Amino acid sequence: MNNRRPANILVLVSGNGTNLQALIDAEKSGRLGAGKIDAVISDREEAYALKRALAAGIPFFVEAPDRSLPKEKRRRDLSDRILKRAQEREAALIILAGFLSILEGNIIDAFQGRIINLHPSLLPKFGGPGMYGERVHQAVLDAGEKESGCTVHLADAGTDTGPVILQRKVPVIPGDTPASLAERIHKEEHSALVEAAVFIIGKLTGENRETTGFDQRIR
Ligand code: GAR
């Protein structure tokens, strides 16, 4: 045991939450460094990830897009509400673990270098607006790619841009469907996300003094 101050993590989710579960399991077994999952936010009520948070005893909140607002204001409004939560919870790090809304505005500046995004392709391929979940895998298959994978990177003002922390590759196998490819990638995502989170937490807490920036580590 040691008495270092935990780095509060806010995890943002939209769906099943298997990546959230990987983070929860890592923390439980002491593999999350100084990281502590302090709260979970979903942009939709029906996300199964919220049940995972409940089961793990982690506070959770729903912050859904406000459909009464004009479309061009919705994204900023949601981002600002999430920023408020992050500040209230004294979050050190925000992890987008299958979060399907796009963040913009003040939160990107306030948390520069402290928002990790997970994406199910080898960015910069198959990223950007509208590229999420099954759509990504379908596009990979349509393009006849021989390999795909996942990317964990720091978020910036773009969509699926920002410095890469690490990537993992998987083969595309003849006969693959979006679902079979997604499953192969999911397995890699779980350990990749934990590894990247530990790396960034180490940087934030000063325990990881590596100064060379983000070496793109592909395995
Ligand atoms: C993951 O495959 C993640 O890479 C993807 O959503 C899935 C969430 O799975 N994220 C995106 O597509 C974001 N552009 P999970 O809910 O089981 O963690």
PDB file of N, CA and C in Angstrom, residues 169-204:
ATOM      1  N   LYS A 169      -2.717  -3.942 -33.605  1.00  0.00           N
ATOM      2  CA  LYS A 169      -3.207  -4.444 -34.890  1.00  0.00           C
ATOM      3  C   LYS A 169      -3.854  -5.817 -34.743  1.00  0.00           C
ATOM      4  N   VAL A 170      -4.838  -6.085 -35.604  1.00  0.00           N
ATOM      5  CA  VAL A 170      -5.374  -7.457 -35.745  1.00  0.00           C
ATOM      6  C   VAL A 170      -5.503  -7.734 -37.245  1.00  0.00           C
ATOM      7  N   PRO A 171      -5.443  -9.007 -37.649  1.00  0.00           N
ATOM      8  CA  PRO A 171      -5.658  -9.307 -39.067  1.00  0.00           C
ATOM      9  C   PRO A 171      -7.135  -9.229 -39.427  1.00  0.00           C
ATOM     10  N   VAL A 172      -7.417  -8.891 -40.687  1.00  0.00           N
ATOM     11  CA  VAL A 172      -8.774  -9.076 -41.217  1.00  0.00           C
ATOM     12  C   VAL A 172      -8.758 -10.454 -41.869  1.00  0.00           C
ATOM     13  N   ILE A 173      -9.699 -11.300 -41.482  1.00  0.00           N
ATOM     14  CA  ILE A 173      -9.697 -12.698 -41.935  1.00  0.00           C
ATOM     15  C   ILE A 173     -10.792 -12.885 -42.996  1.00  0.00           C
ATOM     16  N   PRO A 174     -10.478 -13.621 -44.078  1.00  0.00           N
ATOM     17  CA  PRO A 174     -11.510 -13.823 -45.108  1.00  0.00           C
ATOM     18  C   PRO A 174     -12.813 -14.335 -44.482  1.00  0.00           C
ATOM     19  N   GLY A 175     -13.935 -13.777 -44.894  1.00  0.00           N
ATOM     20  CA  GLY A 175     -15.226 -14.182 -44.328  1.00  0.00           C
ATOM     21  C   GLY A 175     -15.625 -13.351 -43.119  1.00  0.00           C
ATOM     22  N   ASP A 176     -14.750 -12.432 -42.692  1.00  0.00           N
ATOM     23  CA  ASP A 176     -15.091 -11.581 -41.546  1.00  0.00           C
ATOM     24  C   ASP A 176     -16.378 -10.795 -41.798  1.00  0.00           C
ATOM     25  N   THR A 177     -17.154 -10.627 -40.756  1.00  0.00           N
ATOM     26  CA  THR A 177     -18.295  -9.710 -40.766  1.00  0.00           C
ATOM     27  C   THR A 177     -17.911  -8.535 -39.854  1.00  0.00           C
ATOM     28  N   PRO A 178     -18.648  -7.434 -39.915  1.00  0.00           N
ATOM     29  CA  PRO A 178     -18.338  -6.351 -38.972  1.00  0.00           C
ATOM     30  C   PRO A 178     -18.319  -6.856 -37.526  1.00  0.00           C
ATOM     31  N   ALA A 179     -19.230  -7.795 -37.212  1.00  0.00           N
ATOM     32  CA  ALA A 179     -19.300  -8.289 -35.828  1.00  0.00           C
ATOM     33  C   ALA A 179     -18.066  -9.114 -35.459  1.00  0.00           C
ATOM     34  N   SER A 180     -17.610  -9.977 -36.382  1.00  0.00           N
ATOM     35  CA  SER A 180     -16.454 -10.831 -36.031  1.00  0.00           C
ATOM     36  C   SER A 180     -15.183  -9.981 -35.933  1.00  0.00           C
ATOM     37  N   LEU A 181     -15.079  -8.990 -36.808  1.00  0.00           N
ATOM     38  CA  LEU A 181     -13.910  -8.104 -36.749  1.00  0.00           C
ATOM     39  C   LEU A 181     -13.950  -7.262 -35.469  1.00  0.00           C
ATOM     40  N   ALA A 182     -15.137  -6.771 -35.146  1.00  0.00           N
ATOM     41  CA  ALA A 182     -15.290  -5.962 -33.927  1.00  0.00           C
ATOM     42  C   ALA A 182     -14.874  -6.758 -32.702  1.00  0.00           C
ATOM     43  N   GLU A 183     -15.252  -8.027 -32.676  1.00  0.00           N
ATOM     44  CA  GLU A 183     -14.943  -8.853 -31.502  1.00  0.00           C
ATOM     45  C   GLU A 183     -13.427  -9.027 -31.347  1.00  0.00           C
ATOM     46  N   ARG A 184     -12.759  -9.255 -32.479  1.00  0.00           N
ATOM     47  CA  ARG A 184     -11.288  -9.424 -32.438  1.00  0.00           C
ATOM     48  C   ARG A 184     -10.625  -8.131 -31.939  1.00  0.00           C
ATOM     49  N   ILE A 185     -11.155  -7.004 -32.391  1.00  0.00           N
ATOM     50  CA  ILE A 185     -10.567  -5.718 -31.992  1.00  0.00           C
ATOM     51  C   ILE A 185     -10.863  -5.402 -30.526  1.00  0.00           C
ATOM     52  N   HIS A 186     -12.077  -5.732 -30.119  1.00  0.00           N
ATOM     53  CA  HIS A 186     -12.474  -5.491 -28.730  1.00  0.00           C
ATOM     54  C   HIS A 186     -11.480  -6.087 -27.744  1.00  0.00           C
ATOM     55  N   LYS A 187     -11.052  -7.310 -28.034  1.00  0.00           N
ATOM     56  CA  LYS A 187     -10.132  -7.992 -27.105  1.00  0.00           C
ATOM     57  C   LYS A 187      -8.846  -7.183 -26.959  1.00  0.00           C
ATOM     58  N   GLU A 188      -8.387  -6.614 -28.050  1.00  0.00           N
ATOM     59  CA  GLU A 188      -7.164  -5.801 -27.996  1.00  0.00           C
ATOM     60  C   GLU A 188      -7.426  -4.475 -27.285  1.00  0.00           C
ATOM     61  N   GLU A 189      -8.618  -3.926 -27.520  1.00  0.00           N
ATOM     62  CA  GLU A 189      -8.939  -2.622 -26.931  1.00  0.00           C
ATOM     63  C   GLU A 189      -8.822  -2.648 -25.415  1.00  0.00           C
ATOM     64  N   HIS A 190      -9.318  -3.732 -24.827  1.00  0.00           N
ATOM     65  CA  HIS A 190      -9.397  -3.763 -23.366  1.00  0.00           C
ATOM     66  C   HIS A 190      -8.029  -3.580 -22.713  1.00  0.00           C
ATOM     67  N   SER A 191      -7.034  -4.299 -23.219  1.00  0.00           N
ATOM     68  CA  SER A 191      -5.706  -4.129 -22.602  1.00  0.00           C
ATOM     69  C   SER A 191      -5.033  -2.845 -23.094  1.00  0.00           C
ATOM     70  N   ALA A 192      -5.305  -2.462 -24.348  1.00  0.00           N
ATOM     71  CA  ALA A 192      -4.681  -1.235 -24.874  1.00  0.00           C
ATOM     72  C   ALA A 192      -5.145  -0.012 -24.082  1.00  0.00           C
ATOM     73  N   LEU A 193      -6.438   0.029 -23.778  1.00  0.00           N
ATOM     74  CA  LEU A 193      -6.971   1.197 -23.063  1.00  0.00           C
ATOM     75  C   LEU A 193      -6.362   1.292 -21.660  1.00  0.00           C
ATOM     76  N   VAL A 194      -6.269   0.155 -20.998  1.00  0.00           N
ATOM     77  CA  VAL A 194      -5.681   0.162 -19.643  1.00  0.00           C
ATOM     78  C   VAL A 194      -4.221   0.596 -19.719  1.00  0.00           C
ATOM     79  N   GLU A 195      -3.491   0.049 -20.677  1.00  0.00           N
ATOM     80  CA  GLU A 195      -2.060   0.394 -20.787  1.00  0.00           C
ATOM     81  C   GLU A 195      -1.880   1.887 -21.063  1.00  0.00           C
ATOM     82  N   ALA A 196      -2.686   2.418 -21.971  1.00  0.00           N
ATOM     83  CA  ALA A 196      -2.575   3.837 -22.307  1.00  0.00           C
ATOM     84  C   ALA A 196      -2.969   4.713 -21.113  1.00  0.00           C
ATOM     85  N   ALA A 197      -4.004   4.301 -20.402  1.00  0.00           N
ATOM     86  CA  ALA A 197      -4.452   5.082 -19.238  1.00  0.00           C
ATOM     87  C   ALA A 197      -3.347   5.117 -18.179  1.00  0.00           C
ATOM     88  N   VAL A 198      -2.736   3.976 -17.929  1.00  0.00           N
ATOM     89  CA  VAL A 198      -1.665   3.920 -16.925  1.00  0.00           C
ATOM     90  C   VAL A 198      -0.504   4.821 -17.353  1.00  0.00           C
ATOM     91  N   PHE A 199      -0.202   4.809 -18.644  1.00  0.00           N
ATOM     92  CA  PHE A 199       0.881   5.640 -19.174  1.00  0.00           C
ATOM     93  C   PHE A 199       0.599   7.127 -18.930  1.00  0.00           C
ATOM     94  N   ILE A 200      -0.615   7.555 -19.248  1.00  0.00           N
ATOM     95  CA  ILE A 200      -0.965   8.975 -19.079  1.00  0.00           C
ATOM     96  C   ILE A 200      -1.075   9.342 -17.598  1.00  0.00           C
ATOM     97  N   ILE A 201      -1.661   8.463 -16.805  1.00  0.00           N
ATOM     98  CA  ILE A 201      -1.758   8.728 -15.358  1.00  0.00           C
ATOM     99  C   ILE A 201      -0.347   8.904 -14.790  1.00  0.00           C
ATOM    100  N   GLY A 202       0.573   8.059 -15.235  1.00  0.00           N
ATOM    101  CA  GLY A 202       1.962   8.162 -14.788  1.00  0.00           C
ATOM    102  C   GLY A 202       2.557   9.518 -15.138  1.00  0.00           C
ATOM    103  N   LYS A 203       2.222  10.007 -16.317  1.00  0.00           N
ATOM    104  CA  LYS A 203       2.721  11.322 -16.722  1.00  0.00           C
ATOM    105  C   LYS A 203       2.104  12.417 -15.843  1.00  0.00           C
ATOM    106  N   LEU A 204       0.795  12.313 -15.606  1.00  0.00           N
ATOM    107  CA  LEU A 204       0.098  13.356 -14.839  1.00  0.00           C
ATOM    108  C   LEU A 204       0.567  13.402 -13.395  1.00  0.00           C
TER     109      LEU A 204
END
